[in-house]
Amino acid sequence: MGTRDCKHISAMASPAVGEVGKTGEWRQLRPVIDYSKCLAAKKNKPHCFLCWLYCPEVVIKKAIPIEIDLTYCKGCGICAEECPAGAITMVAENASRDQDRPTNVE
Amino acid sequence: MLHGIKTGRQMLNNENHDTLIITGNEAAATGAKLSQVQVIAAYPITPQSPVTEKLCQFVETGELNSEYVTVESEHSALSVCIAASSIGARVFTATSANGLAYMCEQIHWAAGARLPVVMACVNRAMAAPWNVLNDQQDSMSQRDAGWIQMFARDNQEILDLIIQAYKIAETVYVPVMVCYDGYILSHTVMPVEIPEQEKVDQFLPPYKPHTILDPADPRNLNQVTLADPRPEASGTICHGYMELRYLLQEALDHSLETITDVERQFASIFGRSRGSLLWDYKLEDAELILMAAGSIATEATAAVDELRHQGYKAGVLGLRVYRPFPKQALIEATSQAKLVVVFDKSLSYGNEGPICCDLKSALYLSNSRPAVHGYIAGLGGRDVKARELVEATLDSIRCLDNEQHVRKSGWINCQI
């Protein structure tokens, strides 16, 4: 069975999370959050959230504490650049290994 | 042709329709108006500018209920058309030469997105050096973008082709470029029959898009599509890039039949036919064929009359559709010929004239393979006279008589 069954004649898709694949696999640098510095985490109430506002991939959850979805984070580093508290550090993916790191990135 | 008719904007009375004496550019604008285009975006460039001026006038006076979007470049002009076509509007643009080159990225986009954009390309030489006069290098340089490309040979055909182009484009969902020679047609007045709006509406129903971008049913259109097919969120396996490109090629192949059908329908409603994929002149018994696209093919009819006068069985084969290239029709049309002389007003630099090259490729599969000689003519507005086409053809005949079947392209009236 071929792709003709989709009946499309041009590229299209319904908007959905992960529409172009697990883009976190493209990441070279990984954001690491220091919650002891993050203003929202420290105050334990909604605050700042500039990382959430600036993230071009919309992968930062406006929560306490904030969460970054590493499945789709491309590692651009804008959150680290914008964080007024210096709470986010970009770490080379090949410098450390942990469970957040996609297994197929070398 | 104009004998007994006052030139200018005089309207001639005819039984069922009006005839106007208008330029090719006015014919193109009038064709777009009769097609009831909904969005126009075009940036003026010589020799296309009067098309934009005329359309502005139609919109300003209320003759045409259309959105005219003024833009800062040709790239934006086609981008606007692509966006408007994506939400279901019938769109029109027009350009020439460097303007067409500036659109290049969006030309590929319109084809890949399968949007039935119609564009008039008023053929002009490409810079450098600057030259505003006619040849066909501009549209030929875009031949591989996935558009249907058609050539008009007089002003009536420009108007007719614009209307037909919408029908073709909206049937196969492939954009159409209607090409006509700058100045030779764009700025020359000829009588043009203007069809009644009701008949055009009967011929050309409203545009039905293959997909409408609608906030109530959001879609990603032309999103990143990498090498392999991939399931979308619903689980449906969608095309990869290669499958989409296969479909574009398939649509262009099918469009050969659509173009022929559309011409037939047009003839039945409007009572005139200008040929479908090809047109010909005195071709029935021709052993010697002069082949070209656009106004130079009209010039070749005068050359054929002279060659016939000299005793040669000569005829003209005019190329009305260049992309898709009508291979089978060309094999059939040249089956009785001993020699085909091709006049190209452009050049695939480092190779030869594109029509000549494509004809040779098509005839590789022909059982009766005539000799094919190519000539480069009329670059940058260099005048081409029927007499010169006769001389070139006689030169080719002499080569054949001397058993010289393969030769380099000749350059007509190149004074180097």
Coordinates of C-alpha atoms in Angstrom, one line a residue:
Chain A
M1 CA 0.0 0.0 0.0
G2 CA 1.5 3.3 -1.1
T3 CA 1.2 6.8 0.1
R4 CA -1.4 7.7 -2.6
D5 CA -4.0 6.5 -0.1
C6 CA -3.6 9.7 1.9
K7 CA -5.2 11.5 -1.1
H8 CA -3.0 14.6 -0.7
I9 CA -1.5 16.3 -3.7
S10 CA 0.6 18.7 -1.7
A11 CA 2.3 18.4 1.6
M12 CA -0.1 18.9 4.5
A13 CA -0.9 17.7 8.0
S14 CA -3.1 18.5 10.9
P15 CA -1.2 20.5 13.4
A16 CA 0.1 18.2 16.2
V17 CA 2.9 18.0 18.6
G18 CA 5.9 16.4 16.9
E19 CA 4.6 16.9 13.4
V20 CA 8.1 17.0 11.9
G21 CA 9.5 14.3 14.2
K22 CA 11.5 14.3 17.5
T23 CA 13.4 17.5 16.9
G24 CA 15.2 17.1 20.2
E25 CA 17.4 14.7 18.3
W26 CA 19.0 17.7 16.5
R27 CA 20.2 19.2 19.8
Q28 CA 23.9 19.9 20.3
L29 CA 23.5 21.8 23.6
R30 CA 21.2 20.9 26.4
P31 CA 19.6 23.4 28.8
V32 CA 20.2 22.5 32.4
I33 CA 18.1 24.3 35.0
D34 CA 19.4 25.3 38.4
Y35 CA 16.2 25.6 40.4
S36 CA 18.0 27.2 43.3
K37 CA 18.4 30.3 41.0
C38 CA 15.1 30.1 39.0
L39 CA 12.9 33.0 40.3
A40 CA 9.6 31.1 40.0
A41 CA 11.0 28.1 41.8
K42 CA 12.5 30.3 44.5
K43 CA 9.4 32.3 45.1
N44 CA 7.2 29.1 44.6
K45 CA 4.6 31.2 42.7
P46 CA 4.1 32.3 39.1
H47 CA 6.9 34.7 38.3
C48 CA 9.2 35.8 35.4
F49 CA 8.6 32.9 32.9
L50 CA 10.7 34.8 30.4
C51 CA 12.1 31.4 29.2
W52 CA 8.6 30.3 28.5
L53 CA 7.8 33.5 26.7
Y54 CA 10.9 33.5 24.5
C55 CA 11.2 29.7 23.7
P56 CA 10.7 29.6 19.9
E57 CA 9.8 25.9 20.0
V58 CA 7.2 26.3 22.8
V59 CA 8.7 23.4 24.7
I60 CA 8.9 25.1 28.1
K61 CA 6.0 24.5 30.5
K62 CA 4.8 27.5 32.5
A63 CA 4.8 25.5 35.8
I64 CA 6.4 25.6 39.2
P65 CA 9.0 24.5 38.7
I66 CA 9.3 25.1 34.9
E67 CA 9.9 22.0 32.7
I68 CA 11.6 21.7 29.4
D69 CA 10.4 19.0 27.0
L70 CA 13.7 17.7 25.8
T71 CA 12.0 15.5 23.2
Y72 CA 11.5 18.6 21.1
C73 CA 14.0 21.2 22.6
K74 CA 16.5 21.9 19.8
G75 CA 19.0 23.4 22.2
C76 CA 19.0 26.9 20.7
G77 CA 19.9 28.5 24.1
I78 CA 17.5 31.4 23.9
C79 CA 16.1 30.5 27.3
A80 CA 19.6 30.6 28.8
E81 CA 20.3 33.9 27.1
E82 CA 17.0 35.5 28.4
C83 CA 17.0 34.1 31.9
P84 CA 17.6 37.2 34.2
A85 CA 18.7 34.9 37.0
G86 CA 21.3 32.9 35.1
A87 CA 19.4 29.8 36.1
I88 CA 19.8 27.9 32.8
T89 CA 23.1 26.7 31.5
M90 CA 23.7 25.1 28.1
V91 CA 25.7 21.9 28.4
A92 CA 27.2 20.1 25.4
E93 CA 25.3 16.9 24.8
N94 CA 28.4 14.8 24.5
A95 CA 29.9 16.2 27.8
S96 CA 27.5 14.4 30.0
R97 CA 25.0 11.6 29.7
D98 CA 21.8 11.2 31.6
Q99 CA 18.4 9.7 31.0
D100 CA 17.0 13.0 29.4
R101 CA 19.4 12.7 26.5
P102 CA 17.9 11.0 23.3
T103 CA 19.8 7.7 22.9
N104 CA 20.4 8.2 19.1
V105 CA 22.5 11.4 19.3
E106 CA 26.2 10.9 19.0
Chain B
M1 CA -4.7 42.5 -41.4
L2 CA -5.5 46.1 -40.3
H3 CA -6.4 47.3 -43.7
G4 CA -9.7 49.3 -43.6
I5 CA -9.7 49.4 -39.8
K6 CA -8.8 52.5 -37.9
T7 CA -6.1 51.8 -35.4
G8 CA -6.5 52.9 -31.8
R9 CA -9.2 52.0 -29.3
Q10 CA -12.0 51.8 -31.9
M11 CA -14.5 49.1 -31.3
L12 CA -15.6 47.1 -34.4
N13 CA -19.2 45.9 -34.6
N14 CA -19.5 42.3 -35.1
E15 CA -22.5 40.0 -34.9
N16 CA -22.0 38.3 -31.6
H17 CA -19.1 40.0 -30.0
D18 CA -17.0 43.0 -29.8
T19 CA -13.6 43.4 -31.5
L20 CA -11.1 45.7 -30.0
I21 CA -7.8 46.8 -31.5
I22 CA -5.5 46.4 -28.6
T23 CA -2.0 45.5 -27.6
G24 CA -0.9 42.1 -26.3
N25 CA -0.6 43.5 -22.9
E26 CA -4.2 44.8 -23.0
A27 CA -5.3 41.4 -24.3
A28 CA -3.6 39.7 -21.3
A29 CA -5.2 42.1 -18.8
T30 CA -8.6 41.7 -20.5
G31 CA -8.2 37.9 -20.3
A32 CA -7.5 38.2 -16.6
K33 CA -10.5 40.5 -16.1
L34 CA -12.8 38.1 -18.0
S35 CA -11.5 35.2 -15.9
Q36 CA -12.8 37.3 -12.9
V37 CA -9.6 37.0 -11.0
Q38 CA -10.1 37.8 -7.3
V39 CA -6.5 38.8 -6.3
I40 CA -3.9 40.5 -8.4
A41 CA -0.3 41.2 -7.3
A42 CA 2.2 42.3 -9.8
Y43 CA 5.2 44.6 -9.9
P44 CA 5.8 46.7 -13.1
I45 CA 8.7 45.8 -15.3
T46 CA 9.3 46.6 -19.0
P47 CA 7.7 45.3 -21.2
Q48 CA 5.0 43.9 -18.9
S49 CA 4.2 47.3 -17.2
P50 CA 1.0 48.1 -19.2
V51 CA -0.5 44.8 -18.0
T52 CA -0.3 46.1 -14.4
E53 CA -1.5 49.6 -15.4
K54 CA -4.6 48.2 -17.3
L55 CA -5.5 45.9 -14.4
C56 CA -5.2 48.8 -11.9
Q57 CA -7.5 50.7 -14.1
F58 CA -10.1 47.9 -14.3
V59 CA -10.0 47.6 -10.5
E60 CA -10.1 51.4 -9.9
T61 CA -13.1 51.9 -12.2
G62 CA -14.9 49.0 -10.7
E63 CA -15.0 47.1 -14.0
L64 CA -13.2 44.3 -12.1
N65 CA -14.1 43.4 -8.6
S66 CA -10.7 42.2 -7.5
E67 CA -8.1 42.9 -4.7
Y68 CA -5.1 44.6 -6.3
V69 CA -2.1 44.2 -3.9
T70 CA 0.7 46.6 -4.6
V71 CA 4.0 45.0 -3.6
E72 CA 7.7 46.0 -3.5
S73 CA 9.1 43.2 -5.6
E74 CA 8.2 40.3 -7.9
H75 CA 9.1 37.9 -5.2
S76 CA 6.4 39.4 -3.0
A77 CA 4.0 39.6 -5.9
L78 CA 4.1 35.8 -6.4
S79 CA 4.2 35.2 -2.6
V80 CA 0.9 37.2 -2.4
C81 CA -0.6 35.1 -5.2
I82 CA 0.5 31.9 -3.5
A83 CA -1.1 33.0 -0.2
A84 CA -4.3 34.1 -1.8
S85 CA -4.6 31.0 -3.9
S86 CA -4.1 28.9 -0.7
I87 CA -7.2 30.4 0.8
G88 CA -9.2 29.8 -2.4
A89 CA -8.9 32.9 -4.5
R90 CA -8.3 33.0 -8.3
V91 CA -5.1 34.9 -8.7
F92 CA -3.1 36.6 -11.5
T93 CA 0.4 38.0 -11.8
A94 CA 2.6 39.1 -14.7
T95 CA 6.2 39.8 -15.2
S96 CA 9.3 39.8 -17.5
A97 CA 12.9 38.8 -17.5
N98 CA 14.7 39.9 -14.3
G99 CA 11.3 40.1 -12.5
L100 CA 10.7 36.5 -13.4
A101 CA 14.2 35.6 -12.1
Y102 CA 13.5 37.5 -8.9
M103 CA 10.4 35.3 -8.5
C104 CA 12.4 32.1 -9.0
E105 CA 12.1 30.7 -5.5
Q106 CA 8.3 31.3 -5.4
I107 CA 7.9 29.9 -8.9
H108 CA 9.1 26.5 -7.6
W109 CA 6.9 26.9 -4.5
A110 CA 3.7 27.6 -6.4
A111 CA 4.3 24.4 -8.4
G112 CA 5.2 22.3 -5.4
A113 CA 2.2 23.6 -3.5
R114 CA 0.1 22.7 -6.5
L115 CA -1.6 26.1 -6.7
P116 CA -3.3 27.1 -9.9
V117 CA -1.6 30.5 -10.3
V118 CA -1.7 32.0 -13.7
M119 CA 1.1 34.3 -14.8
A120 CA 1.7 36.2 -18.0
C121 CA 5.4 36.2 -18.8
V122 CA 6.1 38.9 -21.4
N123 CA 9.2 37.4 -22.8
R124 CA 12.3 39.6 -22.5
A125 CA 16.1 39.1 -22.6
M126 CA 17.9 38.4 -19.4
A127 CA 20.6 40.8 -18.2
A128 CA 23.6 41.2 -18.2
P129 CA 23.9 43.4 -20.1
W130 CA 20.7 45.3 -19.6
N131 CA 18.3 44.8 -22.5
V132 CA 14.6 45.3 -22.4
L133 CA 13.8 43.8 -25.8
N134 CA 12.5 40.4 -26.7
D135 CA 13.8 36.9 -26.6
Q136 CA 12.6 33.9 -24.6
Q137 CA 15.5 33.3 -22.2
D138 CA 13.5 34.3 -19.2
S139 CA 10.7 31.7 -19.3
M140 CA 13.0 29.1 -20.8
S141 CA 15.2 29.5 -17.7
Q142 CA 12.2 28.5 -15.6
R143 CA 11.2 25.4 -17.6
D144 CA 12.2 22.9 -14.9
A145 CA 10.2 24.5 -12.1
G146 CA 7.0 22.4 -12.7
W147 CA 4.8 25.0 -14.4
I148 CA 2.8 24.5 -17.5
Q149 CA 4.3 26.9 -20.1
M150 CA 2.3 28.0 -23.2
F151 CA 3.3 30.3 -25.9
A152 CA 0.9 32.7 -27.7
R153 CA 1.6 33.8 -31.3
D154 CA -0.7 36.8 -31.5
N155 CA -2.9 39.0 -29.3
Q156 CA -6.0 37.0 -29.7
E157 CA -4.2 33.9 -28.5
I158 CA -2.9 35.8 -25.5
L159 CA -6.4 36.6 -24.3
D160 CA -7.7 33.2 -25.2
L161 CA -4.8 31.4 -23.4
I162 CA -5.2 33.4 -20.2
I163 CA -8.8 32.2 -19.9
Q164 CA -7.9 28.7 -20.9
A165 CA -4.9 28.7 -18.5
Y166 CA -7.3 29.1 -15.5
K167 CA -9.4 26.1 -16.7
I168 CA -6.2 24.0 -17.2
A169 CA -4.6 25.1 -13.9
E170 CA -7.7 24.5 -11.8
T171 CA -8.2 21.1 -13.4
V172 CA -4.8 19.6 -12.8
Y173 CA -3.7 21.9 -10.0
V174 CA -0.5 23.1 -11.7
P175 CA 0.4 26.7 -12.3
V176 CA 0.4 28.0 -15.8
M177 CA 2.8 30.6 -17.4
V178 CA 1.3 32.2 -20.5
C179 CA 4.3 33.5 -22.5
Y180 CA 4.2 36.1 -25.2
D181 CA 6.9 38.0 -27.0
G182 CA 7.8 41.4 -25.5
Y183 CA 7.1 44.4 -27.9
I184 CA 6.5 42.2 -30.9
L185 CA 3.1 41.2 -29.3
S186 CA 3.0 43.1 -26.0
H187 CA 3.1 46.6 -27.6
T188 CA 1.7 45.9 -31.0
V189 CA -2.0 46.5 -31.7
M190 CA -4.1 43.8 -33.4
P191 CA -7.9 43.2 -33.6
V192 CA -8.9 41.0 -30.7
E193 CA -12.4 39.5 -30.3
I194 CA -13.6 40.1 -26.8
P195 CA -15.8 37.2 -25.6
E196 CA -19.0 37.9 -23.7
Q197 CA -18.6 37.6 -19.9
E198 CA -21.5 35.1 -19.7
K199 CA -19.8 32.8 -22.1
V200 CA -16.5 33.0 -20.2
D201 CA -18.4 32.2 -17.0
Q202 CA -20.0 29.3 -18.7
F203 CA -16.6 28.0 -19.8
L204 CA -14.8 28.8 -16.6
P205 CA -16.6 27.9 -13.4
P206 CA -15.4 29.3 -10.0
Y207 CA -12.1 28.0 -8.7
K208 CA -12.4 25.0 -6.3
P209 CA -9.2 24.7 -4.3
H210 CA -7.8 21.2 -3.5
T211 CA -7.3 22.3 0.1
I212 CA -8.5 25.5 1.8
L213 CA -6.6 27.0 4.6
D214 CA -9.4 27.6 7.1
P215 CA -9.1 28.5 10.8
A216 CA -11.9 26.1 11.6
D217 CA -9.9 23.2 10.1
P218 CA -6.3 24.1 10.6
R219 CA -3.6 22.5 8.5
N220 CA 0.1 22.7 8.1
L221 CA 0.6 23.3 4.4
N222 CA 3.8 22.5 2.7
Q223 CA 5.5 21.9 6.0
V224 CA 8.9 20.2 6.3
T225 CA 8.6 17.0 4.4
L226 CA 11.8 14.9 4.5
A227 CA 12.9 12.0 2.5
D228 CA 10.6 9.2 3.7
P229 CA 6.8 8.9 4.0
R230 CA 5.7 9.5 7.6
P231 CA 2.5 9.1 9.6
E232 CA 0.7 12.2 10.5
A233 CA -0.9 12.6 14.0
S234 CA -4.1 10.7 12.8
G235 CA -1.9 7.8 11.8
T236 CA -2.4 8.3 8.0
I237 CA 0.9 7.6 6.1
C238 CA 1.6 10.8 4.2
H239 CA 3.9 11.3 1.2
G240 CA 7.6 12.0 1.5
Y241 CA 9.2 14.6 -0.7
M242 CA 9.8 12.1 -3.5
E243 CA 6.1 11.0 -3.7
L244 CA 4.9 14.6 -3.9
R245 CA 7.4 15.3 -6.8
Y246 CA 6.2 12.1 -8.5
L247 CA 2.6 13.5 -8.3
L248 CA 3.7 16.8 -9.8
Q249 CA 5.3 15.1 -12.8
E250 CA 2.2 12.8 -13.1
A251 CA 0.0 15.9 -13.1
L252 CA 2.1 17.5 -15.9
D253 CA 1.9 14.3 -17.9
H254 CA -1.9 14.3 -17.5
S255 CA -2.2 17.9 -18.4
L256 CA -1.4 17.1 -22.0
E257 CA -4.9 15.6 -22.3
T258 CA -6.4 18.4 -20.2
I259 CA -5.0 21.1 -22.4
T260 CA -6.4 19.3 -25.5
D261 CA -9.8 18.9 -23.8
V262 CA -9.9 22.6 -22.7
E263 CA -9.1 23.8 -26.2
R264 CA -11.9 21.6 -27.6
Q265 CA -14.4 23.1 -25.0
F266 CA -13.2 26.6 -25.8
A267 CA -13.7 26.1 -29.5
S268 CA -17.2 24.8 -29.0
I269 CA -18.2 27.8 -26.9
F270 CA -16.3 30.6 -28.6
G271 CA -16.1 29.2 -32.1
R272 CA -12.4 29.5 -32.6
S273 CA -9.4 27.1 -32.2
R274 CA -5.7 27.9 -32.3
G275 CA -4.5 24.4 -32.2
S276 CA -4.0 22.4 -29.0
L277 CA -0.5 21.3 -28.1
L278 CA 0.9 22.3 -31.5
W279 CA -0.3 24.3 -34.4
D280 CA 0.7 24.0 -38.0
Y281 CA 0.8 25.7 -41.3
K282 CA 0.9 23.9 -44.7
L283 CA 2.2 20.8 -42.8
E284 CA 0.1 18.1 -44.6
D285 CA 2.7 17.2 -47.2
A286 CA 5.7 18.9 -45.7
E287 CA 9.1 17.2 -45.9
L288 CA 10.7 20.3 -44.5
I289 CA 9.5 21.6 -41.2
L290 CA 10.3 25.0 -39.6
M291 CA 9.6 24.8 -35.9
A292 CA 9.5 27.6 -33.2
A293 CA 7.4 29.0 -30.4
G294 CA 5.7 32.4 -30.2
S295 CA 5.7 35.1 -32.8
I296 CA 8.8 33.8 -34.6
A297 CA 6.7 30.8 -35.6
T298 CA 4.3 33.3 -37.2
E299 CA 7.2 34.8 -39.1
A300 CA 8.1 31.3 -40.2
T301 CA 4.7 31.0 -42.1
A302 CA 6.0 33.8 -44.4
A303 CA 9.3 31.9 -44.8
V304 CA 7.3 28.7 -45.7
D305 CA 5.3 30.6 -48.4
E306 CA 8.7 31.7 -50.0
L307 CA 10.1 28.2 -49.7
R308 CA 7.0 26.7 -51.3
H309 CA 7.4 29.3 -54.0
Q310 CA 10.9 28.0 -54.6
G311 CA 9.5 24.5 -54.9
Y312 CA 10.1 23.0 -51.4
K313 CA 7.5 21.1 -49.6
A314 CA 7.8 23.2 -46.4
G315 CA 5.5 23.7 -43.4
V316 CA 5.5 25.3 -40.0
L317 CA 5.1 23.5 -36.7
G318 CA 4.3 25.9 -33.9
L319 CA 4.9 24.9 -30.3
R320 CA 1.9 26.1 -28.3
V321 CA 2.8 24.1 -25.2
Y322 CA 6.5 23.8 -24.2
R323 CA 6.0 22.3 -20.7
P324 CA 4.8 19.6 -20.6
F325 CA 6.8 18.9 -23.7
P326 CA 4.3 17.2 -26.2
K327 CA 6.6 14.4 -27.2
Q328 CA 4.1 12.1 -28.8
A329 CA 2.4 14.9 -30.8
L330 CA 5.8 15.9 -32.1
I331 CA 6.7 12.4 -33.1
E332 CA 3.5 12.2 -35.1
A333 CA 3.7 15.7 -36.6
T334 CA 7.3 15.1 -37.8
S335 CA 6.7 11.5 -39.1
Q336 CA 6.8 12.5 -42.8
A337 CA 9.6 15.0 -42.5
K338 CA 13.2 14.7 -43.7
L339 CA 14.4 17.8 -41.9
V340 CA 13.2 19.9 -39.0
V341 CA 14.8 23.3 -38.6
V342 CA 14.3 24.7 -35.1
F343 CA 14.5 28.4 -34.3
D344 CA 15.2 29.1 -30.7
K345 CA 15.0 32.6 -29.2
S346 CA 17.0 31.4 -26.2
L347 CA 19.9 29.1 -25.4
S348 CA 20.8 26.6 -22.8
Y349 CA 24.3 27.9 -22.5
G350 CA 26.9 25.3 -23.0
N351 CA 24.4 23.2 -24.9
E352 CA 22.0 24.4 -27.6
G353 CA 18.6 25.9 -28.1
P354 CA 16.1 24.3 -25.6
I355 CA 13.4 23.5 -28.1
C356 CA 15.9 22.0 -30.5
C357 CA 17.4 20.0 -27.7
D358 CA 14.0 18.7 -26.4
L359 CA 12.8 17.9 -29.9
K360 CA 15.9 15.7 -30.5
S361 CA 15.2 14.0 -27.2
A362 CA 11.6 13.3 -28.2
L363 CA 12.5 12.0 -31.6
Y364 CA 15.0 9.5 -30.2
L365 CA 11.9 7.2 -29.8
S366 CA 10.6 8.0 -33.3
N367 CA 10.8 5.3 -36.0
S368 CA 11.2 8.0 -38.7
R369 CA 13.9 10.2 -37.3
P370 CA 14.3 13.3 -39.3
A371 CA 17.5 15.4 -39.2
V372 CA 17.2 18.3 -36.8
H373 CA 19.1 21.5 -37.2
G374 CA 19.0 24.3 -34.6
Y375 CA 19.4 28.0 -35.0
I376 CA 19.7 30.7 -32.4
A377 CA 17.7 33.7 -33.4
G378 CA 16.6 37.1 -32.2
L379 CA 18.5 37.3 -28.9
G380 CA 18.0 40.6 -27.1
G381 CA 15.6 41.9 -29.7
R382 CA 17.7 41.3 -32.8
D383 CA 15.1 41.5 -35.6
V384 CA 14.4 38.2 -37.4
K385 CA 13.1 38.4 -40.9
A386 CA 11.3 35.7 -42.9
R387 CA 14.1 36.1 -45.5
E388 CA 16.6 35.1 -42.9
L389 CA 14.6 32.0 -41.9
V390 CA 14.5 31.0 -45.6
E391 CA 18.3 31.4 -45.9
A392 CA 18.9 29.4 -42.8
T393 CA 16.6 26.7 -44.0
L394 CA 18.3 26.6 -47.4
D395 CA 21.7 26.3 -45.7
S396 CA 20.4 23.3 -43.7
I397 CA 19.1 21.7 -46.9
R398 CA 22.6 22.1 -48.5
C399 CA 24.2 20.5 -45.4
L400 CA 21.8 17.5 -45.8
D401 CA 22.6 17.3 -49.5
N402 CA 26.3 17.1 -48.5
E403 CA 25.4 14.2 -46.0
Q404 CA 26.2 16.5 -43.1
H405 CA 23.4 15.4 -40.7
V406 CA 24.9 16.7 -37.4
R407 CA 26.1 20.3 -37.1
K408 CA 26.5 23.0 -34.5
S409 CA 23.7 25.5 -33.9
G410 CA 23.7 28.3 -36.4
W411 CA 23.3 31.9 -35.2
I412 CA 21.0 34.0 -37.4
N413 CA 22.3 37.4 -38.3
C414 CA 25.1 37.4 -35.7
Q415 CA 27.5 39.9 -37.0
I416 CA 30.6 38.9 -35.0

